[in-house]
PDB file of C-alpha atoms and ligand atoms in Angstrom:
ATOM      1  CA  UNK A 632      18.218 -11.366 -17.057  1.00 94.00           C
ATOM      2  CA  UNK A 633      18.221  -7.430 -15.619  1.00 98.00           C
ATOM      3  CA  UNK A 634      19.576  -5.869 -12.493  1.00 98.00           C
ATOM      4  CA  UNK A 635      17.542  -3.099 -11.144  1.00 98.00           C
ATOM      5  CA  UNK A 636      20.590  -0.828 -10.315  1.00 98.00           C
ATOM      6  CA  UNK A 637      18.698   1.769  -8.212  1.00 98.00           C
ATOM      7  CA  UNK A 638      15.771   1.050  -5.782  1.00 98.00           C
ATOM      8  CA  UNK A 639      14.483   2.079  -2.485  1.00 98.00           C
ATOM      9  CA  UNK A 640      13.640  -1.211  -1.065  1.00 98.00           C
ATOM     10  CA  UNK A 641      13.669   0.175   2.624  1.00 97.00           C
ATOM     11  CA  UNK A 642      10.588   2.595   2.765  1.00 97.00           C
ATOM     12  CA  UNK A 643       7.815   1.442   4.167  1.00 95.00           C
ATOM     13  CA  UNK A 644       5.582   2.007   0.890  1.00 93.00           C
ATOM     14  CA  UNK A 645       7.538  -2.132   1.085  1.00 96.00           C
ATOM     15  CA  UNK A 646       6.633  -2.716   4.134  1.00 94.00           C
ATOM     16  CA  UNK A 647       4.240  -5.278   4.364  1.00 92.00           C
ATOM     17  CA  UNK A 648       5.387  -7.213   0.616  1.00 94.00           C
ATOM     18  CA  UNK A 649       9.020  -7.449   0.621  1.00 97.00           C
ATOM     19  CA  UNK A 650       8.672 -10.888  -0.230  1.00 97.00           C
ATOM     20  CA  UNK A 651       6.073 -11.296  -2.877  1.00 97.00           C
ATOM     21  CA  UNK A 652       7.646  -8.273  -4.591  1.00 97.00           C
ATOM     22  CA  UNK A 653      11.458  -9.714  -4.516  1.00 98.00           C
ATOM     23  CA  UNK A 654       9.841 -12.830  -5.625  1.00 98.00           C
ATOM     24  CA  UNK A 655       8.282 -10.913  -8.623  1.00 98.00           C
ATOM     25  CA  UNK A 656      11.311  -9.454  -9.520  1.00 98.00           C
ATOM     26  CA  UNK A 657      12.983 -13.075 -10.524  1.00 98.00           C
ATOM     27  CA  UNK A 658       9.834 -14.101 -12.294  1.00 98.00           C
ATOM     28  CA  UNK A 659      10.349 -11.200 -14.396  1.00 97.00           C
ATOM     29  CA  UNK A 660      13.715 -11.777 -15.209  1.00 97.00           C
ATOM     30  CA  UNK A 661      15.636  -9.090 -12.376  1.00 98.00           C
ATOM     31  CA  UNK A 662      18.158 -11.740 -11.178  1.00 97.00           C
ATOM     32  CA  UNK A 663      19.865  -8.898  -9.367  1.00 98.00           C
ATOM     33  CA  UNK A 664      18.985  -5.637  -7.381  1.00 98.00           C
ATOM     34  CA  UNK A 665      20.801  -2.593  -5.678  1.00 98.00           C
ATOM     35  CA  UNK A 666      18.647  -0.701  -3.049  1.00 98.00           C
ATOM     36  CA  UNK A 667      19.894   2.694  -2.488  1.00 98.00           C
ATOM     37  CA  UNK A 668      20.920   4.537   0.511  1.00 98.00           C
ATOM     38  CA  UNK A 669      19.264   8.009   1.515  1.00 98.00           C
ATOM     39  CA  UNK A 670      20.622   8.639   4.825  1.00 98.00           C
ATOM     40  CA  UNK A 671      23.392   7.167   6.555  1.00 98.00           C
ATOM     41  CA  UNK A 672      21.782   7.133   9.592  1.00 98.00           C
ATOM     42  CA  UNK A 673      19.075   4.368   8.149  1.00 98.00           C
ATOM     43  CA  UNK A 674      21.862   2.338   6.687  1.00 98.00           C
ATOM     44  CA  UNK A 675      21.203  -0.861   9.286  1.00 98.00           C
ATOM     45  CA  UNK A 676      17.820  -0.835   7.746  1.00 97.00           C
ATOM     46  CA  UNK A 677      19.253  -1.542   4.175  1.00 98.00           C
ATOM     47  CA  UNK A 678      22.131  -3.803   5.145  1.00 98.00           C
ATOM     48  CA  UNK A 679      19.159  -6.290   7.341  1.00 98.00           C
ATOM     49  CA  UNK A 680      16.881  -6.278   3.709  1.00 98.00           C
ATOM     50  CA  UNK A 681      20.609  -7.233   2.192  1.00 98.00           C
ATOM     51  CA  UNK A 682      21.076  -9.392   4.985  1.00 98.00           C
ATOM     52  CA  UNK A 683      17.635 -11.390   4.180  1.00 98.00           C
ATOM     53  CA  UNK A 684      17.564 -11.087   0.551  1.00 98.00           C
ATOM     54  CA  UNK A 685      20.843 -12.530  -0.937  1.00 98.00           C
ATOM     55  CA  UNK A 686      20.162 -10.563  -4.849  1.00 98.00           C
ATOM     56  CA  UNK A 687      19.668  -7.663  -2.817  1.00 98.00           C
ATOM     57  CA  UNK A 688      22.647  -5.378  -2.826  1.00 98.00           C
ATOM     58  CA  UNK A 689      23.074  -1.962  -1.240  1.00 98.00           C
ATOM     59  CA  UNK A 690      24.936   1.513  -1.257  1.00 99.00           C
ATOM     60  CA  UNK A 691      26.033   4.271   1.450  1.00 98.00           C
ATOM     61  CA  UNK A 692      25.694   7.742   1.402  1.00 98.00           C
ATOM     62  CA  UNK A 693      23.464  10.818   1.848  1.00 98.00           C
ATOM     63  CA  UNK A 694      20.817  12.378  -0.581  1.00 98.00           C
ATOM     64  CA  UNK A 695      20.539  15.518  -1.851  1.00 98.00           C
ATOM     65  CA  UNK A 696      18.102  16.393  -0.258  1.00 97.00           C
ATOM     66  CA  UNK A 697      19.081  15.593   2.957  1.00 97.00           C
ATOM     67  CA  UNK A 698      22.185  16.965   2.524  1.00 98.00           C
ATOM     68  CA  UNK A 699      22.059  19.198   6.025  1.00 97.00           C
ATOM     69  CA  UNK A 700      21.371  16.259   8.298  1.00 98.00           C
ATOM     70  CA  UNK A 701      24.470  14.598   7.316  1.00 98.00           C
ATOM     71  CA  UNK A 702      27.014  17.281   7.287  1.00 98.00           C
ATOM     72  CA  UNK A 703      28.994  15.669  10.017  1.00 98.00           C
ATOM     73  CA  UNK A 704      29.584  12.640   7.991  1.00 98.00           C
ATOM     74  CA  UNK A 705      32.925  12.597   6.355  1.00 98.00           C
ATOM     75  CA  UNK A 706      34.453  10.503   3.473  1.00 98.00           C
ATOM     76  CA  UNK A 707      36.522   8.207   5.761  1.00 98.00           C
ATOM     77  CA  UNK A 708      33.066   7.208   7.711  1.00 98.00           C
ATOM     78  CA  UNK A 709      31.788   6.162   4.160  1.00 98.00           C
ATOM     79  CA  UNK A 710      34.951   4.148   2.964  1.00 98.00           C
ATOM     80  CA  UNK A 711      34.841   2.597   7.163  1.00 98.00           C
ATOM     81  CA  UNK A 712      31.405   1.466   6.262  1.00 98.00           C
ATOM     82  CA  UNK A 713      32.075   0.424   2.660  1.00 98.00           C
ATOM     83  CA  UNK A 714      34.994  -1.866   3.702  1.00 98.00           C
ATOM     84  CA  UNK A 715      33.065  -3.595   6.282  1.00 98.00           C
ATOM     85  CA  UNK A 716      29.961  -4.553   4.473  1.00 98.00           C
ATOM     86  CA  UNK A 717      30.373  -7.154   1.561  1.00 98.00           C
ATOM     87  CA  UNK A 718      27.098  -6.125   0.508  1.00 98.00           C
ATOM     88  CA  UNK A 719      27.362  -2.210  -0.083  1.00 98.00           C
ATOM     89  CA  UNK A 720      28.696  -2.019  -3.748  1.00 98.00           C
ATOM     90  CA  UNK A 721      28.239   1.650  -4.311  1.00 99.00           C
ATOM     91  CA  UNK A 722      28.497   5.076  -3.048  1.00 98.00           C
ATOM     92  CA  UNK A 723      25.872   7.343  -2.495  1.00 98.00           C
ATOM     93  CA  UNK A 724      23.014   8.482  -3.958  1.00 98.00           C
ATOM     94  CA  UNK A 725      24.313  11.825  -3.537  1.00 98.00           C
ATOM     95  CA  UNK A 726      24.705  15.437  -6.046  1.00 98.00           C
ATOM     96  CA  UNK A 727      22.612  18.239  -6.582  1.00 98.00           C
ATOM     97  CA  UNK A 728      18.519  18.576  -6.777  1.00 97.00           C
ATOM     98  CA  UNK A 729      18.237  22.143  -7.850  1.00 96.00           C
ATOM     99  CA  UNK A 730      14.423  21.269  -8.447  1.00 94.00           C
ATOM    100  CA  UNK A 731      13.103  20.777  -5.066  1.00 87.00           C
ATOM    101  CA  UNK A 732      15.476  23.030  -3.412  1.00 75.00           C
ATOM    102  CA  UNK A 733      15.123  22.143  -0.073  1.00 88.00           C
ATOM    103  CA  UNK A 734      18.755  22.049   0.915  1.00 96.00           C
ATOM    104  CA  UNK A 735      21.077  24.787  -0.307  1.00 97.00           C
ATOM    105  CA  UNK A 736      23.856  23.935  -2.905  1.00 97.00           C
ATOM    106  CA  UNK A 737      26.771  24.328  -0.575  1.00 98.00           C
ATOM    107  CA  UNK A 738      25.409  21.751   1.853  1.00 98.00           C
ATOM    108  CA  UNK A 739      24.915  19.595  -1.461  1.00 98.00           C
ATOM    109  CA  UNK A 740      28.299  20.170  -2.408  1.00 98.00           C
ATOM    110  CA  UNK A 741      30.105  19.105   0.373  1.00 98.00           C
ATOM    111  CA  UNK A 742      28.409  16.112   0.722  1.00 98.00           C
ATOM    112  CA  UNK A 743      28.798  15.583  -3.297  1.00 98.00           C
ATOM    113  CA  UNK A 744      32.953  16.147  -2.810  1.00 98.00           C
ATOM    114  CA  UNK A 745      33.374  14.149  -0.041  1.00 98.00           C
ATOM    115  CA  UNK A 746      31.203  10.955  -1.666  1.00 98.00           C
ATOM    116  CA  UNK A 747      33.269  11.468  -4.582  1.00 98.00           C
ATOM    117  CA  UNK A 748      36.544  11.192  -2.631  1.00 98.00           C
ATOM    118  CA  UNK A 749      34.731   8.072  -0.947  1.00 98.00           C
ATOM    119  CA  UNK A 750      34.426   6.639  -4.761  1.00 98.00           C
ATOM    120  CA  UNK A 751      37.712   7.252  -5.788  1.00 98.00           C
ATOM    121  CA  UNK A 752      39.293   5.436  -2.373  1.00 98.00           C
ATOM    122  CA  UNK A 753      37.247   2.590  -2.517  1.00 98.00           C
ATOM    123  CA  UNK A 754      37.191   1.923  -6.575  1.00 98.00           C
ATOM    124  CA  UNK A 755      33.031   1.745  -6.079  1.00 98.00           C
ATOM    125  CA  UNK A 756      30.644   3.380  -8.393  1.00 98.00           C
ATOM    126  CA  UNK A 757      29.379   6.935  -7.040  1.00 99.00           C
ATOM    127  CA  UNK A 758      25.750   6.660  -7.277  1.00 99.00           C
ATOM    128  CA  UNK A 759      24.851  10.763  -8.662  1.00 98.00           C
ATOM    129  CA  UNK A 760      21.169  12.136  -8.724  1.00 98.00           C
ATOM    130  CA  UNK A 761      21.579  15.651 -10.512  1.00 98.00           C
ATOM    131  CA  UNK A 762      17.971  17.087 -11.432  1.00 97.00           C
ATOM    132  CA  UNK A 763      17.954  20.899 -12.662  1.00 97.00           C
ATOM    133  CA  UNK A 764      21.524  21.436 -11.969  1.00 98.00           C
ATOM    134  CA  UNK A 765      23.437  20.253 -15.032  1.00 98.00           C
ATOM    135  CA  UNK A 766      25.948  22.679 -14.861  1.00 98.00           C
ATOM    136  CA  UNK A 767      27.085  22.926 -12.012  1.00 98.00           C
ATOM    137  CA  UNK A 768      27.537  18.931 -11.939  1.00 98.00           C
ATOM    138  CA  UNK A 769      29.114  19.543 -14.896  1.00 98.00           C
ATOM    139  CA  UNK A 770      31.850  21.723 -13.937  1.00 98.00           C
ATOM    140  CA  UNK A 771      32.028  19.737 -10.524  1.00 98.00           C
ATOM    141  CA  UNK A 772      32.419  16.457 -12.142  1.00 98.00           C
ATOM    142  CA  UNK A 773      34.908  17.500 -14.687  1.00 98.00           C
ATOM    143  CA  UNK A 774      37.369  18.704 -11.948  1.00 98.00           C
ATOM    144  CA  UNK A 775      36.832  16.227  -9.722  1.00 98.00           C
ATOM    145  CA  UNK A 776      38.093  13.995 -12.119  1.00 98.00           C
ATOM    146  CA  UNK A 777      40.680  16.199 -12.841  1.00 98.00           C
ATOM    147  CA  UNK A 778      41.853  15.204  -9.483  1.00 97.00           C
ATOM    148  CA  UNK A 779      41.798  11.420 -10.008  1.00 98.00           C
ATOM    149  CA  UNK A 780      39.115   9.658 -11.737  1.00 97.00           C
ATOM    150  CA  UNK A 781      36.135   8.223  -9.731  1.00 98.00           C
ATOM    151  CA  UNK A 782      33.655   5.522 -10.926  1.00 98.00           C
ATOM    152  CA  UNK A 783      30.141   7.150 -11.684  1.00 98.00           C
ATOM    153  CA  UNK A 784      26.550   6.659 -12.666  1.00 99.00           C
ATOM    154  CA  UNK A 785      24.331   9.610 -13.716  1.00 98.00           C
ATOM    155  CA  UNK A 786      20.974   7.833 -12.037  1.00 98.00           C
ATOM    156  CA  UNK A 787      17.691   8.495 -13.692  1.00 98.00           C
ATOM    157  CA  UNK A 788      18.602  10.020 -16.489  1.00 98.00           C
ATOM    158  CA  UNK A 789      16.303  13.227 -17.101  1.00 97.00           C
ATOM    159  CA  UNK A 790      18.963  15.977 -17.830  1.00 97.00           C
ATOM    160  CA  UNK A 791      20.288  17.443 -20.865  1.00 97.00           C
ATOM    161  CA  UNK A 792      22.980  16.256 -23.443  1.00 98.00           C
ATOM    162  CA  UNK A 793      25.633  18.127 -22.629  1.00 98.00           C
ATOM    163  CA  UNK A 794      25.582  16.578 -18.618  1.00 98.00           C
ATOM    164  CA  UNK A 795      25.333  13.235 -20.959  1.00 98.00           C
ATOM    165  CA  UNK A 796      27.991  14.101 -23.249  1.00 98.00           C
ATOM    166  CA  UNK A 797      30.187  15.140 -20.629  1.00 98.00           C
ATOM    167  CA  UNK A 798      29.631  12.347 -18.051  1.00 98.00           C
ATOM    168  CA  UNK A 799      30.026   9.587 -21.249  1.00 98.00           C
ATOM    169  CA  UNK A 800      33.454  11.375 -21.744  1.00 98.00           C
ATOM    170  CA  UNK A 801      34.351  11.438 -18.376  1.00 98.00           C
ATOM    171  CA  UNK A 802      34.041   7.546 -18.440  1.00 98.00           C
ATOM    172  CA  UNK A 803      30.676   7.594 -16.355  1.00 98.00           C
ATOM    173  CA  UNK A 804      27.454   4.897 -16.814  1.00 98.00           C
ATOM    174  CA  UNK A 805      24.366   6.626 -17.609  1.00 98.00           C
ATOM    175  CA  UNK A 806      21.285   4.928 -15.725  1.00 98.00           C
ATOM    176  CA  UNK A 807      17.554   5.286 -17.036  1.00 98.00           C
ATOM    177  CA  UNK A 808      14.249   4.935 -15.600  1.00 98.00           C
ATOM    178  CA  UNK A 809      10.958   4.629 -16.584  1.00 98.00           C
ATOM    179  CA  UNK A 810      11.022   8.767 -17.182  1.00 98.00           C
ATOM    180  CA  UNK A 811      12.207   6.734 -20.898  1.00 98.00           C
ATOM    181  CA  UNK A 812       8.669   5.472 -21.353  1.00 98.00           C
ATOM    182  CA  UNK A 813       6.775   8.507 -20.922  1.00 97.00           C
ATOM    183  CA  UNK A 814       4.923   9.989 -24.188  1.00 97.00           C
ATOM    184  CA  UNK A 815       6.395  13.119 -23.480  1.00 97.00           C
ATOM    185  CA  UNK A 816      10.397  11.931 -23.269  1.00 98.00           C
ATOM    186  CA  UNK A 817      11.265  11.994 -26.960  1.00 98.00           C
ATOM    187  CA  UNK A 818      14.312  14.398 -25.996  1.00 98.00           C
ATOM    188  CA  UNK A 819      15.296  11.838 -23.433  1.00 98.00           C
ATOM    189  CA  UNK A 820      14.982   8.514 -25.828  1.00 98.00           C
ATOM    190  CA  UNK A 821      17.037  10.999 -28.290  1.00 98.00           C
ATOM    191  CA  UNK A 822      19.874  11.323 -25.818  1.00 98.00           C
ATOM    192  CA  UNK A 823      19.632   7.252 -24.992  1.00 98.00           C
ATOM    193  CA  UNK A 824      20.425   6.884 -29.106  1.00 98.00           C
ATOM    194  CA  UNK A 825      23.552   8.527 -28.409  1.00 97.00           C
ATOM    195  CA  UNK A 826      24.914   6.743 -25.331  1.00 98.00           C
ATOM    196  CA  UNK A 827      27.300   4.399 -26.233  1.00 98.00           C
ATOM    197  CA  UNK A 828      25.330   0.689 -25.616  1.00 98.00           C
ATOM    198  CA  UNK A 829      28.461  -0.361 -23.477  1.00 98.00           C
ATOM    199  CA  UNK A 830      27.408   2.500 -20.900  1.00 98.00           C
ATOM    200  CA  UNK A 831      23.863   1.969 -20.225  1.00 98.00           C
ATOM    201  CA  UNK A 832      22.189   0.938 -17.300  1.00 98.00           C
ATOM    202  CA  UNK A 833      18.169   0.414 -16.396  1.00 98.00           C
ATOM    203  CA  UNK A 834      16.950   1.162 -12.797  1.00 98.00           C
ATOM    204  CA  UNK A 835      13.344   1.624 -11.504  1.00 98.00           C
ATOM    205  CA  UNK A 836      14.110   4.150  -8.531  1.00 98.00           C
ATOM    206  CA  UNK A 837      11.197   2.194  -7.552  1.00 98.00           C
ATOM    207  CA  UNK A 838       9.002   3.247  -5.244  1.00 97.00           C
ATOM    208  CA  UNK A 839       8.552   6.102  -7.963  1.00 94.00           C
ATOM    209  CA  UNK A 840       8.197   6.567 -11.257  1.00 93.00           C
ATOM    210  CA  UNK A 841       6.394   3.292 -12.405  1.00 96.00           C
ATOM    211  CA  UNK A 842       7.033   3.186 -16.427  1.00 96.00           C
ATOM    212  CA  UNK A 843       4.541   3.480 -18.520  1.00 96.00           C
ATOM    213  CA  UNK A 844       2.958   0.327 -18.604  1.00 95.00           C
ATOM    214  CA  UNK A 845       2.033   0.876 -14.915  1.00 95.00           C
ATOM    215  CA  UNK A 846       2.386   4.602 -15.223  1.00 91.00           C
ATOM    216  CA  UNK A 847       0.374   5.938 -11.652  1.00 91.00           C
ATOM    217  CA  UNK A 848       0.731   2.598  -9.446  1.00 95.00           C
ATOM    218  CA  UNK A 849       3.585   2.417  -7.440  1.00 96.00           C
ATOM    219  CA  UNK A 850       7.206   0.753  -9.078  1.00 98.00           C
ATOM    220  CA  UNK A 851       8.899  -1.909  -8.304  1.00 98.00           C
ATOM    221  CA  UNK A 852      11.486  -3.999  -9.773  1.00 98.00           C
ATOM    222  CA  UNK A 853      10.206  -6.137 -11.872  1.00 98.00           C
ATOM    223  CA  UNK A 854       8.717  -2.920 -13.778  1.00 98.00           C
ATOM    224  CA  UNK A 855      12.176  -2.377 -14.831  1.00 98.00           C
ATOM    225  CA  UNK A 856      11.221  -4.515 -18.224  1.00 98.00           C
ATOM    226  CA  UNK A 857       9.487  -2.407 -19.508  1.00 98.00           C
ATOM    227  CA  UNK A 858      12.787   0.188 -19.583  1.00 98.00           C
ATOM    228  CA  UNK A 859      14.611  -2.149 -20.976  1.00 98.00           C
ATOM    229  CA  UNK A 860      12.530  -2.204 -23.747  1.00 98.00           C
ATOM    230  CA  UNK A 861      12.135   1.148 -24.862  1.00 98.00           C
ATOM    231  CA  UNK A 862      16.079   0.978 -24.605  1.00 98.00           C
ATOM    232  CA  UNK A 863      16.506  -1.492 -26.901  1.00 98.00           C
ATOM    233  CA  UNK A 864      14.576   0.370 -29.212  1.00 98.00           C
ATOM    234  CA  UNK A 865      16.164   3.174 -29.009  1.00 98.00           C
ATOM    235  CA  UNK A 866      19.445   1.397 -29.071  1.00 98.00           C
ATOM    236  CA  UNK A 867      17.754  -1.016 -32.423  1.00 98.00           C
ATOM    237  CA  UNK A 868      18.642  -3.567 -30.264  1.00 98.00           C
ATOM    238  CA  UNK A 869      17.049  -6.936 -29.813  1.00 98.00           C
ATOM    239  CA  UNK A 870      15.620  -6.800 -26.059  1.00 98.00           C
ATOM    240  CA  UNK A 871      17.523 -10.469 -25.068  1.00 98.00           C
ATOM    241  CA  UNK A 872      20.782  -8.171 -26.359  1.00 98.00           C
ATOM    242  CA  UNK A 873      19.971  -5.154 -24.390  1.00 98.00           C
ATOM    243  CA  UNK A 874      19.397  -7.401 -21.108  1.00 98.00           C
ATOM    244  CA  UNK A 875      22.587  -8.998 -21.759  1.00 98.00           C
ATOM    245  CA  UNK A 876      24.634  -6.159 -22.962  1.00 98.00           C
ATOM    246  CA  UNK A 877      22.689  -3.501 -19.443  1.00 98.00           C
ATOM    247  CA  UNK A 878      23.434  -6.384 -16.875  1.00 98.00           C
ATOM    248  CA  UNK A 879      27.378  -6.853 -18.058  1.00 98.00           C
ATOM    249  CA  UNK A 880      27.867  -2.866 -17.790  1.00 98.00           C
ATOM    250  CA  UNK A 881      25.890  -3.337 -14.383  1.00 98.00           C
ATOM    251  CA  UNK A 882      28.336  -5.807 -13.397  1.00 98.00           C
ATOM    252  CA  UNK A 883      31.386  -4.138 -14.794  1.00 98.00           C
ATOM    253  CA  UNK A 884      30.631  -0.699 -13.074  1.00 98.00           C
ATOM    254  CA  UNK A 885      29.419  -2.388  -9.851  1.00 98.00           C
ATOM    255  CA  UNK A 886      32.433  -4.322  -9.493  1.00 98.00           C
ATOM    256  CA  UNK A 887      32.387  -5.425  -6.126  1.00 98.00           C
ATOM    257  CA  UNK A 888      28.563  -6.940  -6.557  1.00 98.00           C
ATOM    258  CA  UNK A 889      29.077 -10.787  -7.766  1.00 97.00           C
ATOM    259  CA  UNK A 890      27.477 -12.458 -10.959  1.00 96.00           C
ATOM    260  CA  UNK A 891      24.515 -14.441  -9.130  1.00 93.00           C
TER     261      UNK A 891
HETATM  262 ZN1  LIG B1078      17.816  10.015  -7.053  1.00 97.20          ZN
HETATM  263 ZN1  LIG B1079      16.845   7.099  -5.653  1.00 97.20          ZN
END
């Protein structure tokens, strides 16, 4: 079995297949899936898909890049929401997204501190989308921690190996997507090699990014296989161990999310 830690079940690319594609997913094997807030604002939206779906989990918080509409949302709204729902098991996805650059990194950084104060209150996993920005999540993850660690997942994997490196030491989960299939990703497969197996996670961040088997169609869960394989390779790994071994640190880092 798999759990697709990080998916966007709500947008409407979904809309008219929820079903079928949920449905998919446990053919293939993805007992277990965590769809990922964007906005707070839209967070009834996830929790109703939770509501419906019972191996559909879900988190809280803000995206980079929507950093600015957010700003009046402060850690204790987060942790509020957190507590009340049995069915949001992470933080976020919040951090820095240098790359499209649509927000400025102040407004990312406040909502990036007060997500990870939300983490470290409420013991659940921050959910951290850094893309062309590896140091400055660097240095803001290494004294954050400094002030009392905070579970965290580095989501779709595509930075360098110091961000790796650091985030590994820092006690962090490092999550990859189908970015690991791609031709061109040998740098990326080299940094999965070093990640210690007890620390790695698979996620589709499906509606994008379909792996390469269905590289150009639009992901969804069940795609998440194919990750897993190209993992266990990299790891030299059977793939039956690196479903077992991905969905244990799933369930160890998402601590709140039952074994279904
Ligand atoms: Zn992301
Ligand atoms: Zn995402």
């Amino acid at each position: 079995m798999l759990i697709d830690t990080h998916c966007h079940l709500d947008f409407a690319e979904f809309d008219e297949e929820r079903d079928a594609l949920i449905e998919r997913a446990h053919q293939a094997g993805v007992r277990q899936m965590v769809t990922i807030s964007t906005r707070v604002r839209k967070l009834d939206g996830l929790l109703a898909i939770t509501e419906k779906y019972p191996s559909v989990f879900c988190s809280v918080g803000t995206h980079p890049n929507n950093a600015n509409e957010e700003l009046d949302i402060q850690a204790d709204d987060l942790i509020r929401l957190a507590n009340q729902h049995d069915k949001i098991v992470a933080i976020g996805e919040v951090g820095l997204d240098y790359f499209y650059d649509t927000q400025t990194p102040a407004d990312q950084k406040t909502g990036l501190t007060r997500h990870i104060q939300a983490a470290r209150e409420t013991g659940l996993p921050l959910i951290i989308h850094s893309r062309s920005a590896d140091e400055d999540m660097i240095e803001i993850l290494t004294a954050e921690s400094g002030k009392g660690a905070f579970p965290f997942i580095l989501h779709c994997f595509s930075a360098g190996p110091e961000l790796a490196r650091v985030g590994i030491e820092l006690g962090g989960y490092i999550s990859f997507s189908g970015i690991l299939t791609f031709p061109k990703s040998e740098e990326l497969r080299e940094i999965a090699r070093t990640v210690p197996i007890d620390r790695l996670l698979v996620e589709t961040d499906a509606p994008y990014l379909a792996p390469k088997r269905w590289r150009g169609k639009r992901n969804e869960p069940s795609y998440v296989v194919n990750t897993a394989e190209v993992l266990a390779e990299c790891k030299g790994v059977s793939y039956a161990e690196m479903a077992k071994v991905s969905t244990d640190n799933a369930l160890r880092i998402f601590s709140k999310m039952p074994r279904l």
